[in-house]
PDB file of C-alpha atoms in Angstrom:
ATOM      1  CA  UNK A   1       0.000   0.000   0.000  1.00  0.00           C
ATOM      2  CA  UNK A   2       1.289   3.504  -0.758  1.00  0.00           C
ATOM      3  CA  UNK A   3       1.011   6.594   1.919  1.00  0.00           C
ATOM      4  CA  UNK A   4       1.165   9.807   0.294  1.00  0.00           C
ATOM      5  CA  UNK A   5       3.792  11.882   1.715  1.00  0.00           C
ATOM      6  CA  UNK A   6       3.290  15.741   2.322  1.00  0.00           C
ATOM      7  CA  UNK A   7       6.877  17.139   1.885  1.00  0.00           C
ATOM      8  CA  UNK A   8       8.100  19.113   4.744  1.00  0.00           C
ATOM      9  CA  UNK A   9       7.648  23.088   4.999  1.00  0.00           C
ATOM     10  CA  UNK A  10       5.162  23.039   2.622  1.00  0.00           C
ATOM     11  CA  UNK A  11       1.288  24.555   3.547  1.00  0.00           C
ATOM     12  CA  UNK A  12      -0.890  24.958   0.962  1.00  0.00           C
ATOM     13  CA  UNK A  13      -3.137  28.627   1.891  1.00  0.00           C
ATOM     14  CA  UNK A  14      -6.352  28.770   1.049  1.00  0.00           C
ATOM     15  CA  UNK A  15      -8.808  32.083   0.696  1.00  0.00           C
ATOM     16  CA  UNK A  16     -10.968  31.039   3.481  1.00  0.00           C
ATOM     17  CA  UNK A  17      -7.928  29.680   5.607  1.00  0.00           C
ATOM     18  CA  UNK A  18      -5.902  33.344   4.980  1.00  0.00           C
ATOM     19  CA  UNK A  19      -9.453  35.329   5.905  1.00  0.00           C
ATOM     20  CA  UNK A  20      -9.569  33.541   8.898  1.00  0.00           C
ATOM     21  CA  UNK A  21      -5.482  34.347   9.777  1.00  0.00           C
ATOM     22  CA  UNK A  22      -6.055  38.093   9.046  1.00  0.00           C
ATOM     23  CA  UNK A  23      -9.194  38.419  11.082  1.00  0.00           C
ATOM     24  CA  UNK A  24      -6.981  37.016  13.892  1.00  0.00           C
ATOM     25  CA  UNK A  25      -4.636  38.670  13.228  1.00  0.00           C
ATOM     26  CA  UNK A  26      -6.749  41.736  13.439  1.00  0.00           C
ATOM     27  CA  UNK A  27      -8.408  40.858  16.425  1.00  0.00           C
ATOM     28  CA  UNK A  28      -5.551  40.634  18.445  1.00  0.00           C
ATOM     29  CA  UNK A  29      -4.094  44.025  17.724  1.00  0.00           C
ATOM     30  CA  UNK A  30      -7.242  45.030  18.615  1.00  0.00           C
ATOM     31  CA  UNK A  31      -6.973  43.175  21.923  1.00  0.00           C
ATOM     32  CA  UNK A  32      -3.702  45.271  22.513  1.00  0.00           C
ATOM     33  CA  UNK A  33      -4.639  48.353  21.489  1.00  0.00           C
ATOM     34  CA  UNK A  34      -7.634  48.078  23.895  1.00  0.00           C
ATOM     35  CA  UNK A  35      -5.675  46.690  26.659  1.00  0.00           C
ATOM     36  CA  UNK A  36      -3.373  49.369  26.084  1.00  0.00           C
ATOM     37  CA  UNK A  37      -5.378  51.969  25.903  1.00  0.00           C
ATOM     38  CA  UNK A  38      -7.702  51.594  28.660  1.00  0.00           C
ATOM     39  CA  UNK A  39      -6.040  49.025  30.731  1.00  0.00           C
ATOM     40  CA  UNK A  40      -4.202  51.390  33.223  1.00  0.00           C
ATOM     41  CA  UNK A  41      -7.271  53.984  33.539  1.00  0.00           C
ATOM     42  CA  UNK A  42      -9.777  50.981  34.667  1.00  0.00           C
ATOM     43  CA  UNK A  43      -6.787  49.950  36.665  1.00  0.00           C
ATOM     44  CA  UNK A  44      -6.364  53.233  38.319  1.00  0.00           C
ATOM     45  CA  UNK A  45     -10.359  53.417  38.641  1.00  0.00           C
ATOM     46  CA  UNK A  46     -10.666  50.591  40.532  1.00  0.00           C
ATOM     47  CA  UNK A  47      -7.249  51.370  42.545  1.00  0.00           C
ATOM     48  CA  UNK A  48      -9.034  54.682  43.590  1.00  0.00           C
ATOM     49  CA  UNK A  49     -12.316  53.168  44.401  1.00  0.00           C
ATOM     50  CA  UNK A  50     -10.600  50.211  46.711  1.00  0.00           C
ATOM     51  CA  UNK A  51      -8.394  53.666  48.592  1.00  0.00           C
ATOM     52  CA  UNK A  52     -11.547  55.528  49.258  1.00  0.00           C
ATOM     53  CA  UNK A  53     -13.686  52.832  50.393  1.00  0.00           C
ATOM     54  CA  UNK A  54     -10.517  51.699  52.661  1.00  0.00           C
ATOM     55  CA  UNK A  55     -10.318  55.467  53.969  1.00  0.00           C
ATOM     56  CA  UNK A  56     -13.858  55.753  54.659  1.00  0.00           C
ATOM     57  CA  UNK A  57     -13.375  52.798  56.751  1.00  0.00           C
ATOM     58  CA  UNK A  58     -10.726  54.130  59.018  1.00  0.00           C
ATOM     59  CA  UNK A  59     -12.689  57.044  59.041  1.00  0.00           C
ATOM     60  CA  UNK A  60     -15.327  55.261  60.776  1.00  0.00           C
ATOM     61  CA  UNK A  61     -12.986  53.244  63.296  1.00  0.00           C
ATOM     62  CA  UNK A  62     -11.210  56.796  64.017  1.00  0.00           C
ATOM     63  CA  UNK A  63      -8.291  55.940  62.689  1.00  0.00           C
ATOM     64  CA  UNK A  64      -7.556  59.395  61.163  1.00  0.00           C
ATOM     65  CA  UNK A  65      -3.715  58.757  60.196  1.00  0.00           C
ATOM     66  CA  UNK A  66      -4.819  56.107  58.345  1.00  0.00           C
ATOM     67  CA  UNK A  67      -7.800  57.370  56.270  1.00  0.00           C
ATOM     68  CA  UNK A  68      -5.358  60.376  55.773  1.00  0.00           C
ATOM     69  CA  UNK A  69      -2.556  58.419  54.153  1.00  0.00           C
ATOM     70  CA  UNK A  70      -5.188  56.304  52.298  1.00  0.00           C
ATOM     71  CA  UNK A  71      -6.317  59.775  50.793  1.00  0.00           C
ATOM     72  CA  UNK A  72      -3.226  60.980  50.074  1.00  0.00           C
ATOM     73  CA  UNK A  73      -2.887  57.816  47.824  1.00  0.00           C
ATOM     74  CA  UNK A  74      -5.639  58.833  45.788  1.00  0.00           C
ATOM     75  CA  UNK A  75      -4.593  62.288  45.215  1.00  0.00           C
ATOM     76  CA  UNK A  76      -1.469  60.782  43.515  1.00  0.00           C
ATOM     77  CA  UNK A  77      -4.195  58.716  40.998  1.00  0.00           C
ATOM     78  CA  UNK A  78      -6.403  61.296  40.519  1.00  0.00           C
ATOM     79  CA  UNK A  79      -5.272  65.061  41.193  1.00  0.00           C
ATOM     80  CA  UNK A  80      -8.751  66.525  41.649  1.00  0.00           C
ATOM     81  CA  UNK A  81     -10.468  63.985  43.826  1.00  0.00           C
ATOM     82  CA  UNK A  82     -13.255  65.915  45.702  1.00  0.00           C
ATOM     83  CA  UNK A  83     -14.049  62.675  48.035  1.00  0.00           C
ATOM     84  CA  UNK A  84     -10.482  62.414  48.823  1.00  0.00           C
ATOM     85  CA  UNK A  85     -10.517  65.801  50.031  1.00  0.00           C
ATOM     86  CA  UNK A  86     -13.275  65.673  51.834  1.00  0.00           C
ATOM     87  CA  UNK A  87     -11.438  62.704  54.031  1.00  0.00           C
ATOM     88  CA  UNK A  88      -8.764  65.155  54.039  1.00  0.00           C
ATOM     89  CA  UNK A  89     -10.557  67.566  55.705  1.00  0.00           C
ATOM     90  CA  UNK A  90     -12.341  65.726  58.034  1.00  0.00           C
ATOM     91  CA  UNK A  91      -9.629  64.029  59.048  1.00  0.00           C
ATOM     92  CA  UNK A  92      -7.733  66.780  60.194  1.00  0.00           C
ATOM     93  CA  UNK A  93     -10.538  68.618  61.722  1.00  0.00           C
ATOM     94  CA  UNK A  94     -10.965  65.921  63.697  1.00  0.00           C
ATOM     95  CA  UNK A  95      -7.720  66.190  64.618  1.00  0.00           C
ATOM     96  CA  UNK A  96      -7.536  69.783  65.190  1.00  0.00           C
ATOM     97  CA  UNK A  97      -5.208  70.171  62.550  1.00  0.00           C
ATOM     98  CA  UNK A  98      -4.663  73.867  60.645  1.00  0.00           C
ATOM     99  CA  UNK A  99      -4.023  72.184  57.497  1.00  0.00           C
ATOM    100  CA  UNK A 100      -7.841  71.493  57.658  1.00  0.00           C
ATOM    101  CA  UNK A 101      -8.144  75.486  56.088  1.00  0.00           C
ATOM    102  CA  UNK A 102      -6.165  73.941  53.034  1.00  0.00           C
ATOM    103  CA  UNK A 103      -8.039  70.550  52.350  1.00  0.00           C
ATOM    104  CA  UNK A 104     -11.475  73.048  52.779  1.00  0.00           C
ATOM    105  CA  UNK A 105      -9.820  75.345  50.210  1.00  0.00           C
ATOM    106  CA  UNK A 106      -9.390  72.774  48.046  1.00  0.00           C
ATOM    107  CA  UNK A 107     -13.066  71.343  48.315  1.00  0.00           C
ATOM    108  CA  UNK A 108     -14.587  75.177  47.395  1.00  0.00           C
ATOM    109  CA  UNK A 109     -12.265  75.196  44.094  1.00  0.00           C
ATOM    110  CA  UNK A 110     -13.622  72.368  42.937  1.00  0.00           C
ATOM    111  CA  UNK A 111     -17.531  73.447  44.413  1.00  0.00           C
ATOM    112  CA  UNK A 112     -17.446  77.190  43.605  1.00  0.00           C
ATOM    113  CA  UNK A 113     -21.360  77.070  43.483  1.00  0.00           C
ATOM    114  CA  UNK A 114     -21.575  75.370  46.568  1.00  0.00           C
ATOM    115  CA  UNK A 115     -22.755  77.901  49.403  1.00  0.00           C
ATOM    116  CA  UNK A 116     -21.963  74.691  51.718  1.00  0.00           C
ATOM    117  CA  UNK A 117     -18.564  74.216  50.629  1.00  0.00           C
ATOM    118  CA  UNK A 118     -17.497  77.916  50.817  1.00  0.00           C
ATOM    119  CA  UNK A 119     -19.295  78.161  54.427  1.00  0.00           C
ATOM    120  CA  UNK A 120     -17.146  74.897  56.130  1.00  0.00           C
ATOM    121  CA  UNK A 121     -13.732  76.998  54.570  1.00  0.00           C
ATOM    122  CA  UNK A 122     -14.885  80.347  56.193  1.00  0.00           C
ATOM    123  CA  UNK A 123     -15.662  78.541  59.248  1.00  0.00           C
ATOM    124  CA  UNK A 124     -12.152  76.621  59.462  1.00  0.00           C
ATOM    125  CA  UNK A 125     -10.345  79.627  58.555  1.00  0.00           C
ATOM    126  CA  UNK A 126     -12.216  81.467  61.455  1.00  0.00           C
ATOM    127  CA  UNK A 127     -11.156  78.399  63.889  1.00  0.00           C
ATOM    128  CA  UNK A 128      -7.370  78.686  62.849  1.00  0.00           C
ATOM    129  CA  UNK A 129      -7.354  82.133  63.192  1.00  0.00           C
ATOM    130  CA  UNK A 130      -7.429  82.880  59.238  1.00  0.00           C
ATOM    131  CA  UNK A 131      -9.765  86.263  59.005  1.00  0.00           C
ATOM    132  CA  UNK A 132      -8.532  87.471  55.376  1.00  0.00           C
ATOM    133  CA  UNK A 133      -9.543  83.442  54.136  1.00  0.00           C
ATOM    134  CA  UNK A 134     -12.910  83.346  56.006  1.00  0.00           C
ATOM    135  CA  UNK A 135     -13.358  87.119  54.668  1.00  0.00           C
ATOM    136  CA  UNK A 136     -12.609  86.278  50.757  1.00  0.00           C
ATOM    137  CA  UNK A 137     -14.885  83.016  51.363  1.00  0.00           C
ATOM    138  CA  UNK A 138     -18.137  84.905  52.831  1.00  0.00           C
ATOM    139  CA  UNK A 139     -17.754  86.979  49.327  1.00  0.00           C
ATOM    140  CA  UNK A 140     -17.842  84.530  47.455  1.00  0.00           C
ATOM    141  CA  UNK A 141     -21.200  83.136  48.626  1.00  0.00           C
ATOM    142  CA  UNK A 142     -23.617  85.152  45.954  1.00  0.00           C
ATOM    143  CA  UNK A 143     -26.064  87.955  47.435  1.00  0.00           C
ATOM    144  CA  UNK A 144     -29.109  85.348  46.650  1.00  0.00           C
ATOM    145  CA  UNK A 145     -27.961  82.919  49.406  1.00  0.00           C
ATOM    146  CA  UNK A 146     -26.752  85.543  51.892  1.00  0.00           C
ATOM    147  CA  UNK A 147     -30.208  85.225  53.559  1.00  0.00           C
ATOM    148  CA  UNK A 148     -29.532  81.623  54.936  1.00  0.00           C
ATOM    149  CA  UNK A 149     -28.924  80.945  58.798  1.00  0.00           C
ATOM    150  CA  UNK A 150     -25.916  79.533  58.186  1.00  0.00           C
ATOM    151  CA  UNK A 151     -24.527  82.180  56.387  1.00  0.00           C
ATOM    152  CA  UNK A 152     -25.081  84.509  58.845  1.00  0.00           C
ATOM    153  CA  UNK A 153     -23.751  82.801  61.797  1.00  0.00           C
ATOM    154  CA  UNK A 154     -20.640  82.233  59.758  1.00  0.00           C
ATOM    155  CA  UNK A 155     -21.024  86.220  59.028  1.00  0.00           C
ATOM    156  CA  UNK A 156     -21.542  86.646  62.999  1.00  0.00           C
ATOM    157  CA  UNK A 157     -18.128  84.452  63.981  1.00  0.00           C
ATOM    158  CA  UNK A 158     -16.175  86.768  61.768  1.00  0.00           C
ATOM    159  CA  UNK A 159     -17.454  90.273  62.345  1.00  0.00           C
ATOM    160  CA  UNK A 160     -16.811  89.146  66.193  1.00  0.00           C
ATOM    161  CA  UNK A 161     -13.359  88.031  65.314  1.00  0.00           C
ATOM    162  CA  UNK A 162     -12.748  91.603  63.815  1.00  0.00           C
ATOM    163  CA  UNK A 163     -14.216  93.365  66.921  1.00  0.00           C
ATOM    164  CA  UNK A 164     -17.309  94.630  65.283  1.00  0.00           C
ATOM    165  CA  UNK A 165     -20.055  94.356  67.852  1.00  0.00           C
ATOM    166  CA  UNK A 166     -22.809  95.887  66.020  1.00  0.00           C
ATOM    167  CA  UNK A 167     -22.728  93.401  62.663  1.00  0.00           C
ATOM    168  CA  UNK A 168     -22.160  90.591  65.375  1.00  0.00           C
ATOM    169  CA  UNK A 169     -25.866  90.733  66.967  1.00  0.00           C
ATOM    170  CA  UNK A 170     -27.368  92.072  62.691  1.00  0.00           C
ATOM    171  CA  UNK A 171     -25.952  88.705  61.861  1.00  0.00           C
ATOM    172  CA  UNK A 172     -27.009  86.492  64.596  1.00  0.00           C
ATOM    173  CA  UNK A 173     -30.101  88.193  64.914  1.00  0.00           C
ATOM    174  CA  UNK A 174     -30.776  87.073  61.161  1.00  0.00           C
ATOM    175  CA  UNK A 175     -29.912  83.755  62.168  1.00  0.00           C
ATOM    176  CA  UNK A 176     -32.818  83.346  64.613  1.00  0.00           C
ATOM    177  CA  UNK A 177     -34.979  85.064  62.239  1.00  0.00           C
ATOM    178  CA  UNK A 178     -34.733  82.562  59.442  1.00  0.00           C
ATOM    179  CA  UNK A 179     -34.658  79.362  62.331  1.00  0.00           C
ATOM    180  CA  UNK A 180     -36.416  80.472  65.494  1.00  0.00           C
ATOM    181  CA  UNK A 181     -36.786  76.933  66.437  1.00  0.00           C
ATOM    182  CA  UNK A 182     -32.301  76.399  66.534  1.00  0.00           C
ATOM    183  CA  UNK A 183     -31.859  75.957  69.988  1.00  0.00           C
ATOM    184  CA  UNK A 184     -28.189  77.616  69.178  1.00  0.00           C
ATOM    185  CA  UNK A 185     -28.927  80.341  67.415  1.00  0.00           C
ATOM    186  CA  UNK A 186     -31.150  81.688  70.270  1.00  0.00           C
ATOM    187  CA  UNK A 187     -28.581  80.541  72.608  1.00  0.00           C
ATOM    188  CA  UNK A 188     -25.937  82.637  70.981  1.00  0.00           C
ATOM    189  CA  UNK A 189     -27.658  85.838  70.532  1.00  0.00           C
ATOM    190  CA  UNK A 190     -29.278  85.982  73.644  1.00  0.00           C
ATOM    191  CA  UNK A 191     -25.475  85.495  75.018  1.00  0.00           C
ATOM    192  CA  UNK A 192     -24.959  88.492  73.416  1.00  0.00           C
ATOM    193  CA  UNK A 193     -27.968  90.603  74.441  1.00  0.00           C
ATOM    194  CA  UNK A 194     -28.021  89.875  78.166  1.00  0.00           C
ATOM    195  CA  UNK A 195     -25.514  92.136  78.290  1.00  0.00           C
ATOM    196  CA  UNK A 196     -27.384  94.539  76.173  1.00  0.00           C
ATOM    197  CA  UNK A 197     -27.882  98.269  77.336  1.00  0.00           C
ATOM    198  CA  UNK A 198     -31.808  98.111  75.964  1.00  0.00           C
ATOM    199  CA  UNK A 199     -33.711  96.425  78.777  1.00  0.00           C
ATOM    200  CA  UNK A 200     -35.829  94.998  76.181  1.00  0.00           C
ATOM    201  CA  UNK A 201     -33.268  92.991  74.302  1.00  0.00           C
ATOM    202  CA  UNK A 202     -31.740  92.374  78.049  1.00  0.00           C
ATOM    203  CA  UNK A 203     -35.115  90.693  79.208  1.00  0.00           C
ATOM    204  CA  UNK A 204     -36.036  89.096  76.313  1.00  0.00           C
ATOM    205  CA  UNK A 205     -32.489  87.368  76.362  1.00  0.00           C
ATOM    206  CA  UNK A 206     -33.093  86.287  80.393  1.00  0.00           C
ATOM    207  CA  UNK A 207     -36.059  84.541  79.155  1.00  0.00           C
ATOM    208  CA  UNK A 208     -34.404  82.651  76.469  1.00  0.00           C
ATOM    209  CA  UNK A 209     -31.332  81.596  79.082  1.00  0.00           C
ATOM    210  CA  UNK A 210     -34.123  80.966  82.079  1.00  0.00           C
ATOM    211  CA  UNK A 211     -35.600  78.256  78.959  1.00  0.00           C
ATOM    212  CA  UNK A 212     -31.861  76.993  77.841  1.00  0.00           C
ATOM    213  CA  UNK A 213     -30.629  76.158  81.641  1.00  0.00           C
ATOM    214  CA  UNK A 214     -33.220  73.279  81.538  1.00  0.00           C
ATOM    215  CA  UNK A 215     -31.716  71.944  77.638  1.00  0.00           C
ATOM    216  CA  UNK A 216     -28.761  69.297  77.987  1.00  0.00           C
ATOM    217  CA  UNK A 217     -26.040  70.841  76.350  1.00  0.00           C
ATOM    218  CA  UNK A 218     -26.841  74.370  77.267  1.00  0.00           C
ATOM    219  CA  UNK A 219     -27.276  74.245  80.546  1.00  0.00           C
ATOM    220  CA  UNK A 220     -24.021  75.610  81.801  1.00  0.00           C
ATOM    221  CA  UNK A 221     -23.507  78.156  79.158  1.00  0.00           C
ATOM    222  CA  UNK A 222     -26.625  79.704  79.712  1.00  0.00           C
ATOM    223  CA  UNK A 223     -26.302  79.523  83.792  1.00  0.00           C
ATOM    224  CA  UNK A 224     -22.913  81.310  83.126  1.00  0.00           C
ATOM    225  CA  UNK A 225     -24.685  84.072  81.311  1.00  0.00           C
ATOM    226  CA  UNK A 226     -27.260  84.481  83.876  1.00  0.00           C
ATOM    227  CA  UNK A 227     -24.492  84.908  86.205  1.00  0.00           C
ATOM    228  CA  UNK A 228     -22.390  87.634  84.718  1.00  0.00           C
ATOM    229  CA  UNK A 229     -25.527  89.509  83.968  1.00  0.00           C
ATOM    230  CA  UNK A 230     -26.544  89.142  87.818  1.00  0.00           C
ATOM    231  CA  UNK A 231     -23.549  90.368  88.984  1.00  0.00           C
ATOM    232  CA  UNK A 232     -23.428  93.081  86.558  1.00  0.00           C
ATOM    233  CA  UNK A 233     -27.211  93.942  87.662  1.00  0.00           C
ATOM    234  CA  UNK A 234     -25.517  93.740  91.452  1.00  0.00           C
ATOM    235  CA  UNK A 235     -27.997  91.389  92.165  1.00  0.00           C
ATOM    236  CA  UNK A 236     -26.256  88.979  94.510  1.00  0.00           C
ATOM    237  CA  UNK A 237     -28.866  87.346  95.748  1.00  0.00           C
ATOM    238  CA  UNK A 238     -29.696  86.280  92.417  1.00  0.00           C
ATOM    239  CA  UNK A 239     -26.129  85.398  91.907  1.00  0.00           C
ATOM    240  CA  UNK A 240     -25.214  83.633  94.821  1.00  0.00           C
ATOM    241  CA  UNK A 241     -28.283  81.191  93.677  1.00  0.00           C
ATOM    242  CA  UNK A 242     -27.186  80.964  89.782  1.00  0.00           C
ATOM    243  CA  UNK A 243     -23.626  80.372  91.093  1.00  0.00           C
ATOM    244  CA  UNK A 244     -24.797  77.280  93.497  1.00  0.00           C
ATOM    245  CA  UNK A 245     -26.655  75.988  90.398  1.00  0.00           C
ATOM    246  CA  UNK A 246     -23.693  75.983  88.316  1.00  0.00           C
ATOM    247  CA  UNK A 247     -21.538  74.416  90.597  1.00  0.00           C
ATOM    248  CA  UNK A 248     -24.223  71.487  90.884  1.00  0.00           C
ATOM    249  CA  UNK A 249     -24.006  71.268  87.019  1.00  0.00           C
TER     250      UNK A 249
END
């Protein structure tokens, strides 16, 4: 019997067979180009998503140093991350740290619309004793959302921090219009009033301390108050009794 022999290094190509070669052929540069292409940005997306979820963790077991290197990482993949920030500046508010005025700067770039974002700079930059950055801040927020409570108490902190009395009770004043029911907002303009020289505003401020010595969490600030104003009144009788209560508190 004869076996037909196929002689070596030869491969007979046919049209179907060299369609089927090129369209591999094709599809694998493809492959590359793809991988290539959008291989290290889906890498770097999910390397980003696995550091913030990781930092939000720590933030919630208080491990601050932690979340804050975490964050750090993702500022090095992605230059403008506004939830890496805001770890940032948590973080180190939590920890008291001044750097917090920075990470809050950063977070108002990237929201200059947001009357929220430009509020939580102002009020760090009031905390670490930055007036001209609180200042520049509050001007940014447009006239149409100057009438907010939260503007104004922000407004209150800083004309205080300048010395300017007057614009300190406009602006808290303001504050309780817009929320009469913030137990704060009373609480820190009647602070202010009891030592008014209108015995109106005086009174009316009593009245709001006499309610805020029975509220947890304003109990000794507002007994404190009382007191000053009864020994500025020279009512000692009145003060020797406020003074007892604070002492039981």
């Amino acid at each position: 019997r004869r076996v037909k022999r196929v002689r070596s290094g030869q491969l007979k190509f046919t049209p179907t067979r060299l369609a089927i070669c090129a369209a591999a052929l094709l599809l694998g540069f493809a492959f590359g180009w793809i991988l290539l292409t959008y291989g290290p940005e889906a890498y770097r997306g999910w390397r980003e998503s696995s550091l913030l979820k990781n930092a939000g963790a720590l933030m919630a077991k208080e491990d601050f140093d932690g979340a804050t290197r975490a964050a750090r990482e993702v500022l090095q993949l992605h230059h403008d991350s506004l939830p890496a920030f805001r770890i940032l500046a948590e973080a180190s508010e939590k920890q008291n740290k001044p750097e917090t005025v920075a990470w809050r700067a950063q977070i108002a770039r990237l929201e200059p619309g947001n009357v929220d974002s430009q509020l939580n700079l102002a009020s760090a930059a009031l905390r670490f004793g930055r007036l001209d950055t609180a200042s520049k801040a509050l001007d940014t927020v447009s006239p149409a959302q100057r009438d907010r409570a939260a503007y104004h108490v922000v407004a209150g902190w800083l004309a205080r921090a300048q010395g300017n009395d007057a614009d300190v009770e406009t602006h808290f004043a303001a504050a309780v219009a817009q929320e009469p029911g913030n137990d704060l907002y009373q609480f820190n303009l009647a602070v202010l009033r009891v030592r008014s020289t209108t015995p109106e505003k005086r009174d009316e401020a009593r009245k709001v301390l006499e309610r805020l010595k029975g509220v947890p969490g304003y109990r000794a600030g507002s007994l404190r108050a009382l007191l000053g104003d009864a020994i500025q009144m020279n009512d000692l009788p009145r003060a020797d009794s406020l003074a007892q209560e604070l002492q039981m508190s």
